[in-house]
Tab-separated table of N, CA and C in Angstrom:
chain	number	residue	atom	x	y	z
A	1	UNK	N	28.168	22.735	30.091
A	1	UNK	CA	28.509	21.421	29.608
A	1	UNK	C	29.277	22.162	28.517
A	2	UNK	N	31.179	21.529	27.672
A	2	UNK	CA	31.566	22.231	27.001
A	2	UNK	C	31.512	22.198	25.939
A	3	UNK	N	31.285	23.253	24.720
A	3	UNK	CA	31.163	21.991	23.251
A	3	UNK	C	32.304	23.279	22.972
A	4	UNK	N	32.491	22.227	22.281
A	4	UNK	CA	34.126	22.959	20.968
A	4	UNK	C	33.665	23.621	20.384
A	5	UNK	N	34.121	24.298	19.083
A	5	UNK	CA	34.557	24.947	17.942
A	5	UNK	C	34.592	23.848	17.263
A	6	UNK	N	35.649	22.689	17.377
A	6	UNK	CA	36.074	21.977	16.139
A	6	UNK	C	34.507	21.088	16.243
A	7	UNK	N	33.591	20.797	17.157
A	7	UNK	CA	33.175	19.192	17.206
A	7	UNK	C	32.001	20.312	15.582
A	8	UNK	N	31.613	21.369	16.100
A	8	UNK	CA	30.380	22.310	15.212
A	8	UNK	C	30.894	22.132	14.131
A	9	UNK	N	32.021	23.027	13.623
A	9	UNK	CA	32.281	22.576	12.854
A	9	UNK	C	32.606	21.372	11.939
A	10	UNK	N	32.931	21.070	12.081
A	10	UNK	CA	32.618	19.403	11.363
A	10	UNK	C	31.110	19.034	11.517
A	11	UNK	N	29.467	19.301	12.440
A	11	UNK	CA	28.806	18.911	12.159
A	11	UNK	C	28.639	19.424	11.239
A	12	UNK	N	28.731	20.551	11.523
A	12	UNK	CA	28.455	21.376	9.266
A	12	UNK	C	29.239	21.083	8.893
A	13	UNK	N	30.736	21.395	8.917
A	13	UNK	CA	30.805	20.526	7.327
A	13	UNK	C	29.889	18.604	7.212
A	14	UNK	N	29.260	18.343	7.839
A	14	UNK	CA	29.062	17.011	7.429
A	14	UNK	C	27.265	16.962	7.486
A	15	UNK	N	27.410	18.098	7.999
A	15	UNK	CA	25.243	18.106	7.148
A	15	UNK	C	25.487	19.140	5.843
A	16	UNK	N	26.057	19.884	5.591
A	16	UNK	CA	26.228	20.599	4.464
A	16	UNK	C	26.809	19.141	3.317
A	17	UNK	N	27.638	18.531	3.034
A	17	UNK	CA	27.965	16.810	2.243
A	17	UNK	C	26.880	16.514	2.432
A	18	UNK	N	26.026	16.597	2.998
A	18	UNK	CA	25.072	15.010	3.259
A	18	UNK	C	24.003	16.066	3.133
A	19	UNK	N	23.829	17.224	2.088
A	19	UNK	CA	22.115	18.046	2.179
A	19	UNK	C	22.177	18.105	0.310
A	20	UNK	N	20.967	17.351	0.031
A	20	UNK	CA	20.301	16.483	-1.136
A	20	UNK	C	19.750	18.139	-1.792
A	21	UNK	N	19.924	19.101	-2.487
A	21	UNK	CA	18.876	19.915	-3.214
A	21	UNK	C	17.779	19.331	-3.906
A	22	UNK	N	16.186	19.306	-2.473
A	22	UNK	CA	15.542	19.131	-3.124
A	22	UNK	C	14.440	19.831	-4.491
A	23	UNK	N	13.686	19.270	-5.685
A	23	UNK	CA	12.931	20.938	-5.822
A	23	UNK	C	11.798	20.442	-6.524
A	24	UNK	N	10.159	20.352	-6.405
A	24	UNK	CA	9.478	19.696	-6.321
A	24	UNK	C	9.029	20.268	-7.724
A	25	UNK	N	8.584	19.434	-8.837
A	25	UNK	CA	8.992	20.280	-10.475
A	25	UNK	C	7.832	19.177	-10.973
A	26	UNK	N	6.830	19.938	-10.561
A	26	UNK	CA	5.910	18.782	-11.632
A	26	UNK	C	4.922	18.789	-12.853
A	27	UNK	N	5.010	18.995	-13.712
A	27	UNK	CA	4.480	19.272	-14.864
A	27	UNK	C	3.612	18.862	-15.450
A	28	UNK	N	2.742	20.301	-14.911
A	28	UNK	CA	1.440	20.761	-14.954
A	28	UNK	C	0.553	21.528	-16.286
A	29	UNK	N	-0.186	20.448	-17.090
A	29	UNK	CA	-1.245	21.194	-17.863
A	29	UNK	C	-2.376	21.398	-17.284
A	30	UNK	N	-3.876	21.977	-19.007
A	30	UNK	CA	-4.822	22.156	-18.147
A	30	UNK	C	-5.517	21.703	-19.862
A	31	UNK	N	-6.953	21.092	-18.764
A	31	UNK	CA	-8.265	20.763	-19.299
A	31	UNK	C	-9.200	21.972	-20.367
A	32	UNK	N	-8.848	21.680	-21.953
A	32	UNK	CA	-9.532	22.187	-23.051
A	32	UNK	C	-10.817	21.969	-22.750
A	33	UNK	N	-10.709	20.419	-22.972
A	33	UNK	CA	-11.806	20.106	-22.973
A	33	UNK	C	-12.348	18.493	-22.122
A	34	UNK	N	-13.224	18.641	-22.141
A	34	UNK	CA	-13.544	16.807	-21.825
A	34	UNK	C	-15.546	16.418	-22.225
A	35	UNK	N	-15.881	15.579	-22.858
A	35	UNK	CA	-16.348	15.069	-23.562
A	35	UNK	C	-16.588	14.182	-22.913
A	36	UNK	N	-17.423	12.843	-23.154
A	36	UNK	CA	-17.298	11.378	-23.956
A	36	UNK	C	-16.347	10.620	-22.921
A	37	UNK	N	-16.083	10.922	-22.558
A	37	UNK	CA	-14.472	10.488	-21.510
A	37	UNK	C	-13.664	10.642	-21.876
A	38	UNK	N	-13.165	12.093	-22.509
A	38	UNK	CA	-11.655	12.261	-23.200
A	38	UNK	C	-12.156	13.513	-23.204
A	39	UNK	N	-11.165	13.562	-23.241
A	39	UNK	CA	-10.342	14.949	-22.097
A	39	UNK	C	-8.482	15.759	-23.127
A	40	UNK	N	-8.903	16.464	-22.932
A	40	UNK	CA	-7.147	16.764	-24.187
A	40	UNK	C	-6.376	17.933	-23.132
A	41	UNK	N	-6.130	18.264	-23.213
A	41	UNK	CA	-4.435	18.757	-21.929
A	41	UNK	C	-3.949	20.235	-22.589
A	42	UNK	N	-4.159	21.005	-22.333
A	42	UNK	CA	-2.923	22.149	-22.762
A	42	UNK	C	-1.652	22.234	-21.756
A	43	UNK	N	-0.734	22.204	-22.482
A	43	UNK	CA	1.189	22.067	-21.689
A	43	UNK	C	1.572	21.110	-21.417
A	44	UNK	N	1.224	19.599	-21.389
A	44	UNK	CA	2.047	19.057	-21.109
A	44	UNK	C	3.069	18.253	-22.030
A	45	UNK	N	3.789	19.137	-22.280
A	45	UNK	CA	4.561	19.212	-23.432
A	45	UNK	C	5.457	17.776	-23.586
A	46	UNK	N	5.850	17.416	-21.956
A	46	UNK	CA	7.238	16.090	-21.967
A	46	UNK	C	5.765	14.835	-22.338
A	47	UNK	N	4.977	14.638	-21.565
A	47	UNK	CA	3.774	13.507	-21.879
A	47	UNK	C	4.865	12.616	-22.275
A	48	UNK	N	4.693	11.398	-21.721
A	48	UNK	CA	4.509	10.465	-22.761
A	48	UNK	C	3.639	9.607	-23.107
A	49	UNK	N	3.504	8.083	-24.206
A	49	UNK	CA	2.878	7.601	-24.102
A	49	UNK	C	1.971	7.047	-23.027
A	50	UNK	N	1.086	6.732	-23.383
A	50	UNK	CA	0.548	5.730	-22.282
A	50	UNK	C	0.300	6.126	-20.925
A	51	UNK	N	0.928	7.675	-20.456
A	51	UNK	CA	1.089	7.892	-19.111
A	51	UNK	C	0.163	7.862	-18.383
A	52	UNK	N	0.803	7.577	-17.351
A	52	UNK	CA	-1.061	8.463	-15.934
A	52	UNK	C	-0.944	9.676	-15.456
A	53	UNK	N	-1.982	10.548	-15.923
A	53	UNK	CA	-1.601	11.014	-15.643
A	53	UNK	C	-2.809	12.023	-14.689
A	54	UNK	N	-3.193	12.303	-13.499
A	54	UNK	CA	-3.183	13.099	-12.865
A	54	UNK	C	-5.337	13.776	-12.308
A	55	UNK	N	-5.747	14.335	-12.308
A	55	UNK	CA	-7.701	14.734	-12.311
A	55	UNK	C	-7.110	15.119	-11.604
A	56	UNK	N	-8.275	16.650	-11.296
A	56	UNK	CA	-8.707	16.006	-9.701
A	56	UNK	C	-9.966	15.685	-9.612
A	57	UNK	N	-10.541	16.046	-8.094
A	57	UNK	CA	-11.692	15.111	-7.295
A	57	UNK	C	-11.497	12.882	-8.012
A	58	UNK	N	-9.850	12.953	-8.232
A	58	UNK	CA	-9.575	11.894	-7.876
A	58	UNK	C	-9.502	10.852	-9.184
A	59	UNK	N	-9.601	11.895	-9.837
A	59	UNK	CA	-9.885	11.032	-11.978
A	59	UNK	C	-8.090	10.621	-11.791
A	60	UNK	N	-8.013	9.459	-12.571
A	60	UNK	CA	-7.049	10.103	-13.356
A	60	UNK	C	-7.432	9.798	-15.040
A	61	UNK	N	-6.182	9.401	-16.005
A	61	UNK	CA	-6.505	9.165	-17.495
A	61	UNK	C	-5.475	9.024	-17.827
A	62	UNK	N	-4.970	8.186	-19.197
A	62	UNK	CA	-3.678	8.023	-19.823
A	62	UNK	C	-3.560	9.112	-21.182
A	63	UNK	N	-2.920	9.838	-21.091
A	63	UNK	CA	-2.645	10.094	-22.568
A	63	UNK	C	-1.914	8.928	-23.397
A	64	UNK	N	-2.579	9.042	-24.729
A	64	UNK	CA	-2.410	8.281	-25.480
A	64	UNK	C	-2.324	9.494	-27.058
A	65	UNK	N	-3.364	10.261	-27.939
A	65	UNK	CA	-2.870	11.131	-28.676
A	65	UNK	C	-2.173	12.331	-27.908
A	66	UNK	N	-0.373	12.069	-28.266
A	66	UNK	CA	0.148	12.841	-28.053
A	66	UNK	C	0.804	13.882	-29.016
A	67	UNK	N	-0.579	15.313	-29.213
A	67	UNK	CA	0.122	16.017	-30.435
A	67	UNK	C	1.232	16.970	-30.097
A	68	UNK	N	1.542	18.491	-30.756
A	68	UNK	CA	2.533	19.016	-30.814
A	68	UNK	C	2.767	20.699	-29.494
A	69	UNK	N	1.396	20.881	-29.214
A	69	UNK	CA	0.928	20.940	-28.130
A	69	UNK	C	-0.446	20.200	-26.879
A	70	UNK	N	-1.197	19.844	-27.924
A	70	UNK	CA	-1.667	19.101	-26.447
A	70	UNK	C	-1.781	17.551	-26.469
A	71	UNK	N	-1.909	16.528	-25.595
A	71	UNK	CA	-2.856	15.051	-25.330
A	71	UNK	C	-3.914	14.951	-24.953
A	72	UNK	N	-4.305	14.280	-25.503
A	72	UNK	CA	-6.066	13.469	-25.872
A	72	UNK	C	-5.612	12.193	-25.332
A	73	UNK	N	-6.307	12.298	-23.266
A	73	UNK	CA	-6.380	12.257	-22.761
A	73	UNK	C	-7.036	10.786	-22.123
A	74	UNK	N	-6.976	9.075	-22.685
A	74	UNK	CA	-8.591	8.646	-22.136
A	74	UNK	C	-8.811	8.402	-20.100
A	75	UNK	N	-10.212	9.112	-19.916
A	75	UNK	CA	-10.075	9.369	-18.666
A	75	UNK	C	-10.709	7.905	-17.727
A	76	UNK	N	-10.201	7.548	-17.022
A	76	UNK	CA	-11.275	6.151	-15.541
A	76	UNK	C	-11.320	6.553	-14.348
A	77	UNK	N	-12.546	7.357	-15.524
A	77	UNK	CA	-13.620	8.063	-13.485
A	77	UNK	C	-14.863	8.820	-14.285
A	78	UNK	N	-15.115	9.325	-13.315
A	78	UNK	CA	-16.252	10.557	-14.174
A	78	UNK	C	-15.779	11.145	-14.441
A	79	UNK	N	-16.185	11.405	-16.028
A	79	UNK	CA	-15.849	12.773	-16.505
A	79	UNK	C	-16.725	14.463	-16.229
A	80	UNK	N	-18.031	13.657	-15.785
A	80	UNK	CA	-18.462	14.833	-14.986
A	80	UNK	C	-17.667	15.934	-13.555
A	81	UNK	N	-16.979	15.222	-13.271
A	81	UNK	CA	-15.744	16.072	-11.848
A	81	UNK	C	-15.040	16.806	-13.228
A	82	UNK	N	-14.194	16.736	-14.210
A	82	UNK	CA	-13.682	17.332	-14.897
A	82	UNK	C	-13.919	18.830	-15.212
A	83	UNK	N	-13.357	19.894	-15.815
A	83	UNK	CA	-14.473	20.619	-16.384
A	83	UNK	C	-13.042	21.456	-17.534
A	84	UNK	N	-12.885	22.243	-18.343
A	84	UNK	CA	-12.378	23.424	-19.089
A	84	UNK	C	-11.759	24.348	-17.198
A	85	UNK	N	-10.117	24.000	-17.411
A	85	UNK	CA	-9.428	25.590	-16.369
A	85	UNK	C	-8.868	24.699	-15.654
A	86	UNK	N	-9.047	22.997	-15.548
A	86	UNK	CA	-8.762	22.500	-14.120
A	86	UNK	C	-7.058	21.235	-14.311
A	87	UNK	N	-6.629	21.247	-13.444
A	87	UNK	CA	-4.966	21.240	-13.477
A	87	UNK	C	-4.292	20.135	-13.925
A	88	UNK	N	-4.729	19.589	-14.489
A	88	UNK	CA	-3.167	17.730	-14.670
A	88	UNK	C	-1.614	18.073	-14.378
A	89	UNK	N	-2.440	16.639	-13.254
A	89	UNK	CA	-0.474	16.632	-12.905
A	89	UNK	C	0.847	15.429	-14.542
A	90	UNK	N	0.951	15.990	-14.293
A	90	UNK	CA	1.873	14.190	-15.410
A	90	UNK	C	2.420	12.919	-13.489
A	91	UNK	N	2.131	12.058	-13.748
A	91	UNK	CA	2.783	11.351	-13.199
A	91	UNK	C	3.985	10.713	-13.132
A	92	UNK	N	4.240	10.570	-14.513
A	92	UNK	CA	6.035	10.000	-14.276
A	92	UNK	C	5.609	8.571	-14.943
A	93	UNK	N	4.991	7.903	-15.126
A	93	UNK	CA	4.560	6.718	-14.957
A	93	UNK	C	3.130	5.764	-15.823
A	94	UNK	N	4.007	5.300	-16.642
A	94	UNK	CA	3.625	4.232	-17.107
A	94	UNK	C	2.610	3.509	-16.952
A	95	UNK	N	1.306	3.502	-17.639
A	95	UNK	CA	-0.455	2.883	-16.537
A	95	UNK	C	0.427	1.925	-16.497
A	96	UNK	N	0.129	0.947	-15.852
A	96	UNK	CA	0.150	-0.649	-15.726
A	96	UNK	C	-0.135	-0.926	-13.874
A	97	UNK	N	-0.862	-2.451	-14.213
A	97	UNK	CA	-1.654	-2.767	-13.129
A	97	UNK	C	-0.393	-4.108	-12.722
A	98	UNK	N	-1.428	-3.804	-11.378
A	98	UNK	CA	0.061	-4.922	-10.159
A	98	UNK	C	-0.150	-7.350	-11.432
A	99	UNK	N	0.536	-7.339	-11.078
A	99	UNK	CA	0.203	-9.374	-11.841
A	99	UNK	C	1.274	-9.724	-10.878
A	100	UNK	N	0.212	-11.032	-10.641
A	100	UNK	CA	0.687	-11.987	-9.812
A	100	UNK	C	-0.335	-12.467	-8.221
A	101	UNK	N	0.214	-13.932	-8.012
A	101	UNK	CA	-0.859	-14.395	-7.116
A	101	UNK	C	-1.867	-13.794	-6.384
A	102	UNK	N	-1.139	-12.635	-5.484
A	102	UNK	CA	-1.437	-12.040	-4.797
A	102	UNK	C	-2.658	-10.523	-5.250
A	103	UNK	N	-2.784	-10.949	-6.810
A	103	UNK	CA	-4.612	-11.258	-7.039
A	103	UNK	C	-5.613	-11.990	-7.357
A	104	UNK	N	-5.100	-12.577	-6.819
A	104	UNK	CA	-6.411	-14.730	-7.261
A	104	UNK	C	-7.046	-13.360	-6.531
A	105	UNK	N	-8.534	-13.535	-7.341
A	105	UNK	CA	-9.800	-13.584	-6.243
A	105	UNK	C	-10.289	-12.290	-5.546
A	106	UNK	N	-9.098	-10.531	-5.690
A	106	UNK	CA	-9.218	-9.592	-5.687
A	106	UNK	C	-9.712	-8.482	-6.490
A	107	UNK	N	-10.848	-7.938	-7.035
A	107	UNK	CA	-11.937	-6.116	-7.676
A	107	UNK	C	-10.800	-5.062	-7.560
A	108	UNK	N	-10.259	-4.833	-9.082
A	108	UNK	CA	-9.354	-3.376	-9.025
A	108	UNK	C	-10.374	-3.232	-10.189
A	109	UNK	N	-9.898	-1.006	-10.233
A	109	UNK	CA	-10.397	-0.504	-11.194
A	109	UNK	C	-9.769	-0.422	-12.237
A	110	UNK	N	-9.728	0.006	-13.168
A	110	UNK	CA	-9.467	0.232	-14.571
A	110	UNK	C	-7.322	0.789	-14.501
A	111	UNK	N	-7.673	1.195	-12.682
A	111	UNK	CA	-5.722	1.460	-12.840
A	111	UNK	C	-5.264	0.526	-12.046
A	112	UNK	N	-5.726	-0.733	-11.107
A	112	UNK	CA	-4.908	-1.271	-10.661
A	112	UNK	C	-5.293	-1.071	-9.740
A	113	UNK	N	-6.192	0.155	-8.781
A	113	UNK	CA	-6.578	0.711	-7.986
A	113	UNK	C	-7.554	-0.849	-6.774
A	114	UNK	N	-7.766	-1.951	-5.714
A	114	UNK	CA	-8.391	-2.359	-5.175
A	114	UNK	C	-10.196	-1.382	-5.339
A	115	UNK	N	-11.730	-2.343	-4.724
A	115	UNK	CA	-12.235	-1.353	-4.960
A	115	UNK	C	-12.723	-3.130	-4.154
A	116	UNK	N	-11.982	-3.744	-3.118
A	116	UNK	CA	-13.160	-4.961	-2.158
A	116	UNK	C	-13.188	-4.965	-1.414
A	117	UNK	N	-12.511	-4.012	-1.018
A	117	UNK	CA	-11.947	-2.877	0.405
A	117	UNK	C	-11.313	-3.961	1.736
A	118	UNK	N	-10.486	-4.792	0.705
A	118	UNK	CA	-10.010	-6.086	1.420
A	118	UNK	C	-8.652	-5.135	1.884
A	119	UNK	N	-7.848	-4.335	1.262
A	119	UNK	CA	-7.327	-3.508	2.211
A	119	UNK	C	-6.010	-3.566	0.357
A	120	UNK	N	-5.345	-3.208	0.078
A	120	UNK	CA	-3.972	-3.101	-0.549
A	120	UNK	C	-3.444	-4.246	-0.842
A	121	UNK	N	-3.144	-4.392	-2.471
A	121	UNK	CA	-2.177	-5.270	-3.156
A	121	UNK	C	-0.856	-4.394	-2.577
A	122	UNK	N	-0.290	-6.470	-2.602
A	122	UNK	CA	0.776	-6.194	-1.761
A	122	UNK	C	1.729	-6.544	-3.075
A	123	UNK	N	1.293	-6.790	-4.508
A	123	UNK	CA	1.663	-7.499	-6.219
A	123	UNK	C	2.947	-7.195	-5.565
A	124	UNK	N	4.070	-8.218	-5.525
A	124	UNK	CA	5.379	-8.148	-6.993
A	124	UNK	C	5.205	-7.577	-8.024
A	125	UNK	N	4.658	-7.795	-8.514
A	125	UNK	CA	5.081	-7.937	-9.772
A	125	UNK	C	3.862	-6.865	-10.387
A	126	UNK	N	4.108	-6.305	-11.704
A	126	UNK	CA	2.607	-5.134	-12.419
A	126	UNK	C	3.441	-5.317	-13.637
A	127	UNK	N	2.460	-5.335	-14.568
A	127	UNK	CA	1.977	-5.524	-15.495
A	127	UNK	C	1.386	-4.402	-17.134
A	128	UNK	N	2.852	-3.675	-18.017
A	128	UNK	CA	2.676	-2.280	-18.039
A	128	UNK	C	0.299	-2.353	-19.110
A	129	UNK	N	-0.549	-1.910	-19.829
A	129	UNK	CA	-1.628	-1.814	-20.268
A	129	UNK	C	-1.594	-1.756	-21.296
A	130	UNK	N	-1.480	-1.357	-21.318
A	130	UNK	CA	-1.820	-0.953	-23.782
A	130	UNK	C	0.032	-1.630	-23.863
A	131	UNK	N	0.354	-2.597	-23.806
A	131	UNK	CA	1.496	-3.256	-24.951
A	131	UNK	C	0.683	-4.351	-26.077
A	132	UNK	N	1.686	-4.461	-27.339
A	132	UNK	CA	0.829	-5.294	-28.612
A	132	UNK	C	1.066	-6.817	-28.101
A	133	UNK	N	-0.042	-6.925	-28.383
A	133	UNK	CA	-1.543	-8.862	-28.247
A	133	UNK	C	-0.078	-9.643	-29.034
A	134	UNK	N	0.617	-10.965	-28.709
A	134	UNK	CA	1.205	-11.479	-29.400
A	134	UNK	C	0.485	-12.149	-30.790
A	135	UNK	N	1.405	-11.989	-31.623
A	135	UNK	CA	0.966	-12.784	-32.645
A	135	UNK	C	-0.479	-14.880	-32.646
A	136	UNK	N	-0.893	-14.811	-33.737
A	136	UNK	CA	-1.399	-16.240	-33.725
A	136	UNK	C	-0.850	-17.071	-33.405
A	137	UNK	N	0.768	-16.581	-34.190
A	137	UNK	CA	1.362	-18.706	-34.754
A	137	UNK	C	0.943	-18.439	-32.904
A	138	UNK	N	2.202	-18.085	-32.246
A	138	UNK	CA	2.764	-17.618	-30.638
A	138	UNK	C	2.029	-17.978	-29.965
A	139	UNK	N	0.466	-17.690	-29.778
A	139	UNK	CA	-0.574	-18.272	-29.026
A	139	UNK	C	-0.406	-19.631	-28.639
A	140	UNK	N	-1.459	-20.479	-27.210
A	140	UNK	CA	-1.204	-21.058	-27.193
A	140	UNK	C	-1.811	-21.845	-28.000
A	141	UNK	N	-2.302	-23.323	-28.256
A	141	UNK	CA	-3.543	-23.213	-28.903
A	141	UNK	C	-4.461	-23.717	-28.370
A	142	UNK	N	-5.905	-24.607	-28.738
A	142	UNK	CA	-6.632	-24.850	-27.992
A	142	UNK	C	-6.362	-26.184	-27.989
A	143	UNK	N	-6.222	-26.799	-26.894
A	143	UNK	CA	-5.866	-28.367	-26.008
A	143	UNK	C	-7.519	-29.650	-25.964
A	144	UNK	N	-8.412	-28.699	-25.243
A	144	UNK	CA	-9.520	-29.120	-24.624
A	144	UNK	C	-10.446	-28.213	-24.635
A	145	UNK	N	-11.867	-28.791	-25.229
A	145	UNK	CA	-13.267	-27.578	-25.211
A	145	UNK	C	-13.650	-27.162	-23.886
A	146	UNK	N	-14.430	-26.400	-23.563
A	146	UNK	CA	-15.038	-25.226	-22.827
A	146	UNK	C	-16.602	-25.495	-22.976
A	147	UNK	N	-16.910	-26.157	-22.199
A	147	UNK	CA	-18.321	-26.543	-22.113
A	147	UNK	C	-19.314	-25.332	-20.554
A	148	UNK	N	-20.179	-25.197	-21.603
A	148	UNK	CA	-20.705	-23.611	-20.457
A	148	UNK	C	-22.203	-24.576	-20.104
A	149	UNK	N	-22.250	-25.033	-20.196
A	149	UNK	CA	-23.825	-25.939	-19.786
A	149	UNK	C	-24.899	-25.202	-20.590
A	150	UNK	N	-24.962	-24.250	-21.040
A	150	UNK	CA	-25.801	-24.177	-21.466
A	150	UNK	C	-25.920	-24.187	-23.161
A	151	UNK	N	-26.833	-25.383	-23.626
A	151	UNK	CA	-26.255	-26.300	-24.683
A	151	UNK	C	-26.590	-25.709	-26.174
A	152	UNK	N	-27.554	-24.325	-26.128
A	152	UNK	CA	-27.734	-23.152	-27.303
A	152	UNK	C	-26.206	-23.042	-27.280
A	153	UNK	N	-25.586	-22.515	-26.009
A	153	UNK	CA	-24.181	-21.280	-26.550
A	153	UNK	C	-23.213	-22.675	-26.890
A	154	UNK	N	-23.196	-24.432	-26.918
A	154	UNK	CA	-21.904	-24.369	-26.184
A	154	UNK	C	-22.385	-25.588	-27.762
A	155	UNK	N	-23.823	-25.125	-28.757
A	155	UNK	CA	-23.804	-26.360	-30.194
A	155	UNK	C	-23.715	-24.890	-30.977
A	156	UNK	N	-23.665	-24.127	-30.552
A	156	UNK	CA	-23.614	-22.250	-31.366
A	156	UNK	C	-22.529	-21.972	-31.839
A	157	UNK	N	-21.944	-21.562	-30.574
A	157	UNK	CA	-20.619	-21.163	-30.219
A	157	UNK	C	-19.393	-21.823	-29.851
A	158	UNK	N	-17.638	-21.875	-30.466
A	158	UNK	CA	-16.943	-22.867	-29.990
A	158	UNK	C	-15.893	-22.088	-29.415
A	159	UNK	N	-16.217	-22.809	-27.649
A	159	UNK	CA	-15.602	-22.611	-26.405
A	159	UNK	C	-14.288	-23.315	-26.216
A	160	UNK	N	-13.244	-22.886	-26.472
A	160	UNK	CA	-12.125	-23.807	-25.412
A	160	UNK	C	-10.626	-23.008	-25.086
A	161	UNK	N	-10.268	-23.871	-24.441
A	161	UNK	CA	-9.045	-23.829	-23.723
A	161	UNK	C	-7.596	-23.104	-24.235
A	162	UNK	N	-7.292	-21.885	-24.741
A	162	UNK	CA	-6.301	-21.318	-25.934
A	162	UNK	C	-7.373	-20.940	-26.349
A	163	UNK	N	-6.085	-20.260	-28.219
A	163	UNK	CA	-7.094	-19.175	-28.172
A	163	UNK	C	-6.670	-19.680	-30.291
A	164	UNK	N	-5.168	-19.327	-29.983
A	164	UNK	CA	-4.866	-19.758	-31.748
A	164	UNK	C	-6.422	-20.455	-32.948
A	165	UNK	N	-7.062	-22.471	-32.035
A	165	UNK	CA	-7.387	-22.218	-33.373
A	165	UNK	C	-8.934	-20.954	-33.400
A	166	UNK	N	-9.034	-20.466	-32.494
A	166	UNK	CA	-10.871	-19.879	-31.859
A	166	UNK	C	-10.603	-19.282	-33.418
A	167	UNK	N	-9.857	-17.696	-32.693
A	167	UNK	CA	-9.696	-16.373	-33.907
A	167	UNK	C	-8.935	-17.146	-34.869
A	168	UNK	N	-7.957	-18.347	-35.671
A	168	UNK	CA	-8.313	-18.801	-36.984
A	168	UNK	C	-10.055	-18.841	-37.407
A	169	UNK	N	-10.218	-19.900	-36.710
A	169	UNK	CA	-11.561	-20.277	-37.422
A	169	UNK	C	-11.381	-22.158	-37.698
A	170	UNK	N	-10.745	-23.075	-36.518
A	170	UNK	CA	-11.178	-24.183	-36.481
A	170	UNK	C	-11.754	-24.611	-35.654
A	171	UNK	N	-12.729	-25.593	-36.276
A	171	UNK	CA	-14.540	-25.903	-35.652
A	171	UNK	C	-13.335	-27.214	-35.013
A	172	UNK	N	-12.906	-28.417	-35.046
A	172	UNK	CA	-13.169	-28.897	-33.772
A	172	UNK	C	-13.208	-29.695	-33.078
A	173	UNK	N	-12.896	-28.035	-33.127
A	173	UNK	CA	-13.306	-28.378	-30.478
A	173	UNK	C	-14.565	-28.526	-29.841
């Protein structure tokens, strides 16, 4: 079998042209203190508000308080698994959860991972967690009363399908 120099040269040129430089740069920080489900992290300079952060032991958090040199994060998991000096990684993703018909009948945790043992959720859409609620006027009006079946609750607390009047104080439901 004869290999031609031109073929090898063309092959190497193609490999060099298709070469893509891949560098794994992950921005990390260090936990300075933790308690009551809140952690303060030093070193995440480019962290975004509401960004998902990865802590050790499978614990995740959401960046809320962005200061000049510190980030305050709420923890979605056991804060006893996190200690001072632990390394925290940025994920680069804004906190969101899966949404859509695929979520009907499923049980998820605070970061959108299934905990019902039915396998992964193959949702086509997702919703950002930290969004501004619509104004009162933009909300759906109460169209029908909703009965709980417990007379004491139904007599004392107006529960209806919709939101607007119940927040404002309309009592005709």
